[in-house]
Coordinates of C-alpha atoms and ligand atoms in Angstrom, one line a residue:
M1 CA 92.8 219.9 164.9
T2 CA 90.0 217.0 165.0
I3 CA 86.5 218.2 163.9
R4 CA 83.9 216.1 165.9
I5 CA 80.8 216.5 163.6
S6 CA 78.1 217.8 165.6
P7 CA 74.7 216.0 166.2
E8 CA 73.0 219.1 164.4
E9 CA 75.0 218.4 161.3
T10 CA 74.2 214.8 161.6
A11 CA 70.5 215.6 161.6
R12 CA 70.9 218.1 158.7
Q13 CA 72.3 215.2 156.6
R14 CA 69.6 213.0 157.7
A15 CA 67.1 215.6 156.5
F16 CA 68.9 215.5 153.0
S17 CA 68.5 211.6 153.0
E18 CA 64.8 212.1 153.5
R19 CA 64.5 214.5 150.5
V20 CA 66.5 212.1 148.5
R21 CA 64.1 209.2 149.6
E22 CA 61.2 211.3 148.6
I23 CA 62.5 211.5 145.2
S24 CA 63.4 207.9 145.3
E25 CA 59.8 207.0 146.3
N26 CA 58.2 209.0 143.2
R27 CA 60.3 206.9 140.7
E28 CA 58.6 204.0 139.0
S29 CA 61.1 201.6 140.1
L30 CA 63.5 201.4 143.1
P31 CA 66.7 203.3 142.4
I32 CA 69.9 201.3 142.5
A33 CA 73.5 202.0 143.8
H34 CA 76.7 200.1 143.4
V35 CA 79.5 200.5 145.9
H36 CA 82.9 199.2 145.1
T37 CA 85.5 199.4 147.9
F38 CA 89.3 199.0 147.3
G39 CA 91.9 198.8 149.9
C40 CA 92.1 198.1 153.7
Q41 CA 89.6 197.1 156.3
Q42 CA 89.2 200.7 157.1
N43 CA 87.9 201.5 153.9
V44 CA 85.5 198.4 153.9
S45 CA 84.1 200.0 157.1
D46 CA 83.7 203.2 155.3
G47 CA 82.1 201.3 152.5
E48 CA 79.6 200.0 154.9
K49 CA 78.7 203.6 156.0
I50 CA 78.2 204.6 152.5
K51 CA 76.0 201.7 151.8
G52 CA 74.1 202.5 155.1
M53 CA 73.5 206.1 154.0
L54 CA 72.4 205.0 150.4
L55 CA 69.8 202.6 151.9
E56 CA 68.5 205.4 154.3
M57 CA 68.3 207.5 151.1
G58 CA 65.8 204.7 149.5
Y59 CA 68.5 203.0 147.2
G60 CA 68.6 199.3 146.6
L61 CA 72.1 197.8 146.4
S62 CA 73.6 195.9 143.7
E63 CA 76.9 193.8 143.2
S64 CA 77.4 195.2 139.5
P65 CA 77.4 198.9 138.1
E66 CA 75.3 197.6 135.1
G67 CA 72.1 199.4 135.4
A68 CA 72.9 201.2 138.6
D69 CA 71.6 204.8 139.1
V70 CA 74.5 205.6 141.3
V71 CA 78.0 204.1 141.2
I72 CA 80.6 204.9 143.9
F73 CA 84.2 203.9 143.9
N74 CA 85.8 203.9 147.3
T75 CA 89.5 204.1 146.5
C76 CA 92.9 203.2 148.0
A77 CA 96.2 205.0 147.4
V78 CA 98.6 202.9 149.1
R79 CA 100.5 201.5 146.2
E80 CA 100.6 202.2 142.4
N81 CA 98.9 199.2 141.4
A82 CA 95.9 199.9 143.6
E83 CA 95.4 203.4 141.9
D84 CA 95.8 201.6 138.5
R85 CA 93.0 199.3 139.2
V86 CA 90.7 202.1 140.2
F87 CA 91.6 204.0 137.0
G88 CA 91.1 201.0 134.8
N89 CA 87.6 200.3 136.4
L90 CA 86.6 203.9 136.3
G91 CA 87.6 203.9 132.3
A92 CA 85.3 200.9 131.9
L93 CA 82.3 202.9 133.4
K94 CA 82.4 205.3 130.4
H95 CA 80.1 202.9 128.3
N96 CA 77.8 202.5 131.2
K97 CA 77.3 206.3 131.3
A98 CA 76.9 206.4 127.5
K99 CA 73.9 203.9 128.0
N100 CA 72.5 205.9 130.9
P101 CA 73.6 209.6 130.9
D102 CA 71.5 210.1 134.3
M103 CA 73.8 207.6 136.0
I104 CA 75.7 209.4 138.9
I105 CA 79.3 208.3 139.1
A106 CA 81.2 209.4 142.2
V107 CA 84.9 208.7 143.5
C108 CA 85.8 208.9 147.1
G109 CA 88.3 207.5 149.6
C110 CA 92.1 207.8 149.9
M111 CA 92.8 208.6 146.2
T112 CA 90.7 211.6 146.1
E113 CA 92.9 213.4 148.8
Q114 CA 95.7 213.9 146.5
E115 CA 95.5 217.0 144.3
H116 CA 97.3 215.3 141.2
I117 CA 94.6 212.6 141.3
V118 CA 91.7 215.0 141.5
S119 CA 93.3 217.0 138.4
R120 CA 93.6 213.7 136.5
I121 CA 90.0 212.8 137.1
K122 CA 88.7 216.5 136.3
K123 CA 90.8 216.3 133.0
S124 CA 90.7 212.6 131.7
F125 CA 87.2 211.2 133.3
P126 CA 84.8 213.6 132.3
H127 CA 82.0 211.0 133.2
V128 CA 82.8 211.3 137.0
D129 CA 80.1 213.8 138.4
L130 CA 81.2 213.7 142.1
V131 CA 84.4 213.3 144.1
F132 CA 84.4 213.6 147.8
G133 CA 87.2 213.3 150.2
T134 CA 87.6 211.1 153.3
N135 CA 86.5 214.0 155.4
A136 CA 83.4 214.6 153.5
L137 CA 81.9 211.1 153.8
H138 CA 79.2 211.9 156.2
T139 CA 77.9 214.7 153.7
L140 CA 77.0 211.9 151.1
P141 CA 73.2 212.7 151.4
E142 CA 73.6 216.5 150.6
L143 CA 76.0 215.5 147.8
I144 CA 73.6 213.1 146.3
F145 CA 70.7 215.4 146.6
G146 CA 72.8 218.2 145.0
Q147 CA 73.4 215.9 142.0
L148 CA 69.7 214.9 141.9
S149 CA 68.5 218.5 141.7
E150 CA 71.4 220.1 139.6
K151 CA 73.4 218.3 137.1
K152 CA 76.8 219.8 137.9
R153 CA 80.4 218.3 138.5
V154 CA 81.2 218.6 142.1
F155 CA 84.7 218.0 144.0
S156 CA 84.2 218.3 147.6
V157 CA 87.8 217.6 149.3
P158 CA 87.6 219.8 152.4
K159 CA 91.1 220.6 153.8
S160 CA 91.3 219.4 157.4
D161 CA 93.3 217.3 159.8
G162 CA 90.3 214.9 160.0
V163 CA 86.8 214.5 161.2
I164 CA 85.1 211.9 163.5
A165 CA 81.6 211.4 162.4
E166 CA 79.4 209.4 164.9
G167 CA 75.9 208.0 164.4
L168 CA 76.1 207.3 160.7
P169 CA 74.0 204.3 159.5
I170 CA 76.0 201.2 158.7
R171 CA 75.1 198.4 156.4
R172 CA 77.3 195.5 157.7
E173 CA 78.8 193.1 155.1
S174 CA 78.7 190.1 157.5
K175 CA 76.3 189.1 160.2
I176 CA 79.2 187.2 161.9
S177 CA 82.0 189.8 161.7
A178 CA 81.7 193.5 162.5
S179 CA 84.4 195.9 161.8
I180 CA 84.6 198.8 164.5
P181 CA 86.9 201.7 163.8
I182 CA 88.3 202.9 167.0
M183 CA 90.6 205.6 165.5
Y184 CA 91.2 207.2 162.3
G185 CA 94.3 208.8 160.6
C186 CA 98.0 208.4 161.3
N187 CA 101.0 210.5 162.7
N188 CA 103.7 208.2 162.0
F189 CA 104.8 209.3 158.6
C190 CA 106.7 206.2 157.6
S191 CA 108.8 207.5 155.0
Y192 CA 107.1 205.4 152.2
C193 CA 103.5 205.7 153.1
I194 CA 100.7 207.8 151.8
V195 CA 98.2 207.2 154.6
P196 CA 99.1 210.1 156.9
Y197 CA 98.6 212.4 153.8
V198 CA 95.1 211.1 152.7
R199 CA 93.7 210.0 156.3
G200 CA 94.8 213.0 158.2
R201 CA 96.1 213.2 161.9
E202 CA 95.5 210.5 164.4
R203 CA 92.2 210.8 166.3
S204 CA 90.5 208.2 168.5
R205 CA 86.8 207.9 169.0
E206 CA 85.3 208.3 172.5
K207 CA 85.4 205.0 174.3
A208 CA 81.7 205.2 175.3
D209 CA 80.7 205.3 171.5
I210 CA 83.0 202.4 170.9
I211 CA 81.6 200.3 173.7
A212 CA 78.1 201.1 172.7
E213 CA 78.7 200.1 169.0
V214 CA 80.4 196.9 170.1
K215 CA 77.5 196.1 172.5
K216 CA 75.0 196.6 169.7
A217 CA 77.1 194.3 167.2
V218 CA 77.0 191.7 169.8
E219 CA 73.4 191.8 170.6
E220 CA 72.8 191.7 166.8
G221 CA 74.8 188.4 166.8
A222 CA 78.3 189.3 165.7
K223 CA 81.0 186.8 167.2
D224 CA 84.1 188.2 165.5
L225 CA 84.8 191.9 166.1
W226 CA 87.6 193.8 164.4
L227 CA 88.8 196.8 166.2
L228 CA 90.2 199.0 163.3
G229 CA 92.8 201.8 163.2
Q230 CA 96.3 202.4 161.3
N231 CA 98.1 202.1 164.8
V232 CA 95.6 200.7 167.6
N233 CA 98.4 200.6 169.9
S234 CA 98.2 204.3 170.4
Y235 CA 94.4 204.4 170.8
G236 CA 93.2 207.0 173.4
K237 CA 96.4 208.9 174.0
E238 CA 94.5 212.2 173.4
L239 CA 91.6 211.0 175.7
G240 CA 93.5 209.9 178.7
T241 CA 92.8 206.2 178.1
S242 CA 94.6 203.4 176.2
F243 CA 94.1 200.4 174.1
S244 CA 94.8 198.1 176.9
E245 CA 91.9 199.9 178.8
L246 CA 89.5 199.6 175.8
L247 CA 90.4 195.8 175.3
R248 CA 89.8 195.0 179.0
E249 CA 86.4 196.9 178.8
I250 CA 85.3 195.0 175.7
N251 CA 86.7 191.6 177.0
A252 CA 84.2 192.0 180.0
I253 CA 81.1 192.4 177.8
D254 CA 78.9 189.2 178.3
G255 CA 78.7 186.7 175.7
E256 CA 81.1 184.3 173.4
F257 CA 82.8 186.4 170.9
R258 CA 86.4 187.1 169.6
I259 CA 88.2 190.3 169.4
S260 CA 90.8 191.0 166.8
Y261 CA 92.5 194.4 165.9
M262 CA 94.3 195.7 162.8
S263 CA 96.9 197.3 162.7
S264 CA 99.7 197.5 165.5
H265 CA 102.8 199.4 165.4
P266 CA 105.8 197.8 167.0
K267 CA 107.1 200.9 168.4
D268 CA 103.9 200.9 170.6
A269 CA 103.5 197.3 171.3
T270 CA 104.4 197.5 175.0
K271 CA 104.6 194.8 177.6
E272 CA 101.7 196.0 179.4
L273 CA 99.7 195.6 176.1
I274 CA 100.9 192.1 175.7
D275 CA 100.2 191.4 179.5
T276 CA 96.6 192.6 178.8
I277 CA 96.0 190.6 175.9
A278 CA 97.5 187.6 177.8
G279 CA 94.8 188.0 180.3
C280 CA 91.8 188.8 178.0
E281 CA 90.4 185.4 176.9
K282 CA 88.2 186.8 174.1
V283 CA 91.1 188.6 172.4
S284 CA 92.6 186.4 169.5
R285 CA 95.8 184.6 169.7
H286 CA 97.2 186.6 166.7
F287 CA 99.5 189.2 166.6
H288 CA 99.9 191.0 163.4
L289 CA 102.9 193.2 163.8
P290 CA 104.2 194.7 160.5
V291 CA 108.0 194.8 160.8
Q292 CA 108.8 196.0 157.1
S293 CA 112.4 195.1 157.2
G294 CA 115.0 193.3 159.1
S295 CA 117.7 195.8 158.7
S296 CA 117.8 198.5 161.4
R297 CA 119.5 200.8 159.0
I298 CA 116.5 200.5 156.5
L299 CA 114.0 200.9 159.5
E300 CA 115.5 204.2 160.5
L301 CA 115.3 205.3 156.7
M302 CA 111.7 204.2 156.9
N303 CA 111.2 206.4 160.0
R304 CA 109.8 203.2 161.8
H305 CA 111.2 204.3 165.5
Y306 CA 112.4 200.9 166.4
T307 CA 115.4 198.6 165.6
R308 CA 115.6 194.9 164.6
E309 CA 116.6 194.1 168.1
H310 CA 113.8 195.8 169.7
Y311 CA 111.2 194.0 167.4
L312 CA 112.9 190.8 168.4
G313 CA 112.5 191.6 171.9
I314 CA 108.6 192.2 171.5
V315 CA 108.5 188.7 169.7
E316 CA 110.3 187.1 172.5
Y317 CA 108.0 188.5 175.2
I318 CA 104.9 187.5 173.1
R319 CA 106.2 184.0 173.0
E320 CA 107.0 183.8 176.7
K321 CA 103.6 185.2 177.7
I322 CA 101.4 183.6 175.0
P323 CA 103.0 180.4 173.7
D324 CA 100.3 179.6 171.5
A325 CA 100.2 183.1 169.7
A326 CA 100.4 183.1 165.9
L327 CA 102.5 186.1 164.4
T328 CA 102.2 187.6 161.2
S329 CA 103.9 190.6 159.5
D330 CA 104.1 193.0 156.4
I331 CA 107.4 193.3 154.7
I332 CA 108.5 195.8 152.0
V333 CA 111.1 194.7 149.5
G334 CA 113.3 197.1 147.7
F335 CA 112.7 200.2 149.7
P336 CA 115.1 203.0 148.3
G337 CA 118.8 202.5 149.1
E338 CA 118.1 198.8 150.3
T339 CA 121.1 196.7 149.5
Y340 CA 121.2 193.0 149.0
E341 CA 122.9 193.0 152.2
D342 CA 120.1 194.8 154.0
F343 CA 117.7 192.3 152.2
R344 CA 119.5 189.4 153.7
E345 CA 118.7 190.7 157.1
T346 CA 114.9 190.5 156.4
L347 CA 115.3 187.0 155.4
S348 CA 117.4 186.2 158.6
L349 CA 114.7 187.9 160.6
L350 CA 112.2 185.7 159.0
R351 CA 114.0 182.7 160.0
E352 CA 114.6 183.7 163.5
V353 CA 111.0 184.9 164.2
R354 CA 109.1 182.2 162.2
F355 CA 106.1 184.1 161.1
D356 CA 103.0 182.1 160.5
S357 CA 102.5 184.0 157.3
L358 CA 103.3 187.4 155.5
Y359 CA 101.9 190.2 153.5
T360 CA 104.7 191.1 151.1
F361 CA 104.9 194.2 148.9
I362 CA 107.4 195.5 146.6
F363 CA 108.2 199.3 147.4
S364 CA 105.9 201.6 145.4
L365 CA 106.9 205.1 145.0
R366 CA 104.2 207.6 146.5
K367 CA 104.2 211.1 145.5
G368 CA 104.7 213.6 148.4
T369 CA 106.3 211.1 150.7
K370 CA 110.0 211.3 152.0
A371 CA 110.8 208.3 150.2
E372 CA 110.0 209.8 146.9
K373 CA 113.2 212.0 147.1
M374 CA 115.5 208.9 148.1
P375 CA 117.9 207.6 145.6
D376 CA 116.8 204.2 144.4
P377 CA 119.5 202.6 142.2
V378 CA 118.3 199.0 142.5
S379 CA 116.3 197.9 139.5
E380 CA 112.6 196.5 139.6
E381 CA 114.0 193.4 137.9
E382 CA 116.3 192.9 140.7
K383 CA 113.8 193.8 143.4
G384 CA 111.6 191.2 141.7
K385 CA 114.2 188.6 142.1
W386 CA 114.5 189.5 145.9
F387 CA 110.9 189.5 146.3
R388 CA 110.7 185.8 144.8
E389 CA 113.5 184.6 147.2
L390 CA 111.5 186.2 150.1
L391 CA 108.3 184.2 149.3
C392 CA 110.3 180.9 148.8
V393 CA 111.8 181.3 152.4
Q394 CA 108.5 182.3 153.9
A395 CA 106.8 179.2 152.1
E396 CA 109.0 176.7 153.8
I397 CA 108.6 178.6 157.2
G398 CA 104.7 178.7 156.8
R399 CA 104.5 175.0 156.1
D400 CA 106.4 174.0 159.1
M401 CA 104.4 176.6 161.3
Y402 CA 101.2 175.2 160.2
Q403 CA 102.1 171.6 160.6
K404 CA 102.5 172.1 164.4
Y405 CA 98.5 172.5 164.6
V406 CA 98.1 168.9 163.3
G407 CA 96.7 166.6 166.2
K408 CA 95.4 169.8 168.3
T409 CA 91.9 170.5 169.0
L410 CA 91.2 174.2 168.5
R411 CA 88.1 176.2 169.1
V412 CA 86.9 177.5 165.5
L413 CA 84.5 180.3 164.7
C414 CA 82.4 178.9 161.8
E415 CA 82.2 181.6 159.3
G416 CA 80.8 180.2 156.1
R417 CA 81.1 177.8 153.2
G418 CA 84.7 176.8 152.1
R419 CA 85.9 178.7 149.4
S420 CA 87.7 175.9 147.5
N421 CA 85.2 173.4 148.5
P422 CA 81.6 174.6 149.1
E423 CA 80.8 171.0 150.6
M424 CA 82.8 172.1 153.6
L425 CA 82.4 175.0 156.2
T426 CA 85.3 177.5 156.9
G427 CA 86.3 179.2 160.1
K428 CA 89.3 180.6 162.0
T429 CA 91.1 179.3 164.9
P430 CA 91.9 181.8 167.9
Q431 CA 95.3 182.4 166.2
G432 CA 93.3 183.6 163.1
V433 CA 94.4 180.5 161.0
I434 CA 91.7 179.3 158.3
V435 CA 90.1 175.7 159.1
D436 CA 88.1 173.9 156.7
F437 CA 85.7 170.9 158.0
Y438 CA 82.5 169.2 157.1
G439 CA 79.3 170.3 158.8
G440 CA 75.7 171.7 158.4
D441 CA 74.5 175.3 158.0
E442 CA 73.4 175.3 161.6
L443 CA 76.9 175.8 162.6
L444 CA 77.3 179.1 160.8
G445 CA 78.2 181.8 163.2
Q446 CA 78.7 179.2 166.1
F447 CA 82.1 178.3 167.9
V448 CA 83.0 174.6 167.4
D449 CA 85.8 172.3 168.6
I450 CA 87.9 171.1 165.6
R451 CA 90.6 168.5 165.9
I452 CA 93.1 169.4 163.1
E453 CA 94.0 166.8 160.9
Q454 CA 95.9 168.2 157.7
A455 CA 97.9 171.3 157.3
F456 CA 98.6 173.1 154.0
E457 CA 100.7 176.1 153.2
W458 CA 97.8 178.7 154.3
M459 CA 95.2 176.6 155.6
L460 CA 94.2 173.7 158.0
V461 CA 91.6 170.8 157.6
G462 CA 90.0 169.2 160.4
K463 CA 87.0 167.2 162.1
I464 CA 84.3 168.2 164.6
V465 CA 85.2 166.7 167.9
Ligands
LIG501 N1 99.2 201.4 159.7 C1 99.8 200.0 159.3 C2 101.1 199.6 159.8 O1 101.9 200.6 159.9 O2 101.3 198.5 160.1 C3 99.9 199.6 157.9 C4 99.1 200.3 156.9 S1 99.5 200.0 155.1 C5 97.8 200.3 154.6 C6 99.7 198.3 155.0 C7 101.0 197.9 154.5 O3 101.2 198.3 153.3 C8 102.1 198.3 155.4 O4 102.4 197.7 156.5 C9 103.3 198.3 154.3 O5 104.0 197.0 154.5 C10 102.6 198.3 153.0 N2 102.9 199.8 152.2 C11 102.5 200.9 152.6 N3 103.1 201.9 151.9 C12 103.7 201.3 150.8 C13 104.6 201.5 149.8 N4 104.6 202.9 149.3 N5 105.0 200.5 148.9 C14 104.9 199.1 149.3 N6 104.1 198.7 150.2 C15 103.6 199.7 151.1
LIG502 FE1 101.5 204.3 156.9 FE2 103.4 204.1 159.0 FE3 100.9 205.2 159.5 FE4 101.2 202.6 159.1 S1 102.2 203.6 160.6 S2 99.7 203.9 158.1 S3 102.9 202.4 157.4 S4 102.5 206.0 158.1
LIG503 FE1 94.5 202.1 151.1 FE2 93.5 204.2 152.4 FE3 93.5 201.9 153.5 S1 95.4 204.2 151.3 S2 95.2 200.9 152.5 S3 92.4 202.5 151.7 S4 93.8 203.9 154.5

């Protein structure tokens, strides 16, 4: 059962923030906290709440753990290499703690919801003071106060189907973009995926709370709204509403801004939803629809609840209703039992759909998932070969797909200075494609019409019209 954190509990946590702030104010210098977030946008959004709470507690924020009084690692468990990175970074903190024994080192996020990970931290990382699970995030003020008053290791990972905590302070990473979770958790149990185990059951925020947050973000100048959830297409089922209804209401809010969302599950991408998106001018013309595999046999083993044909049907409907839409996807190579024949079906699906771009992953075994028990005879070396073949096929398609924008004029939201060339500005088209162009700082956060002149494999270059 979902636990909605009561206003009384939120107030109790605020009181702990106050007490920490009093301690902070009595110090000679401002205490400093460093928060390092790994993983997806949901985690980045949690990181913004962690930073918001730390600011309320009187901490300053720093980009590095060097000299920090509190270091928090907000972790991701989706693949083994994500966990390895966290352990590597945690090991490196040992020398910081040796220099400053009063430093508080905390680990939170998805990894901490796995018992074997907590045991490893307990045993092998004695310099970690505090571990708190995804359902204990809102209790950070109490946990920090506990650390300041009594030096004791604390492991707070309450067993729960999942909580919804409203009203936490947020320190947004960007003035232009705002990430707004609309739901938490996942019920889909794709057989390879750890997320349902570490994020709990699917639960939606009340529509009124989301709308209030959107309005506030827009009033504060946000132009690029990201609605977040593991499967936004099933938003609101338990509340008697739907993602389509939510999109229509947000679309009707005054102002020029863009609405994007992450992630969509193809099994819930209905015609009604596509029609809604077609009719909402603020919703981005970008469908990120993770397909994972082009083989219906593998899709069934993955427990995805759709077939290759069903997926192609959705793509056809999108292309018919929104011809200028960009399509992107996630692919897993080397799922247990996948044969080269199955893999070739993925390649043929890529050629048929012609995605603008892809996020590609080699299967990573996750403890406790169904796929852990499935026979997996293909070697890592062989999977690596398939993976490289996939990248080659997509590189060619991507180049072609981006070429089609050349000569078009597109409305671009200017987000910052170019990454490869800081003389240029960078922004995104309604399809979510990156465009670099020359212009002054006064354009930051503005929508500008850009004529596309050049296309590269993953970005465009253009000129202000
Ligand atoms: N909820 C989203 C969905 O279903 O589309 C995806 C969330 S997951 C964080 C992002 C991507 O990671 C998935 O779409 C999948 O391609 C990949 N992924 C998840 N578990 C994986 C695993 N065990 N090995 C490799 N890739 C994985
Ligand atoms: Fe993982 Fe599947 Fe849920 Fe996405 S829908 S988070 S891939 S279980
Ligand atoms: Fe990773 Fe957790 Fe997101 S496992 S991908 S941070 S939901």
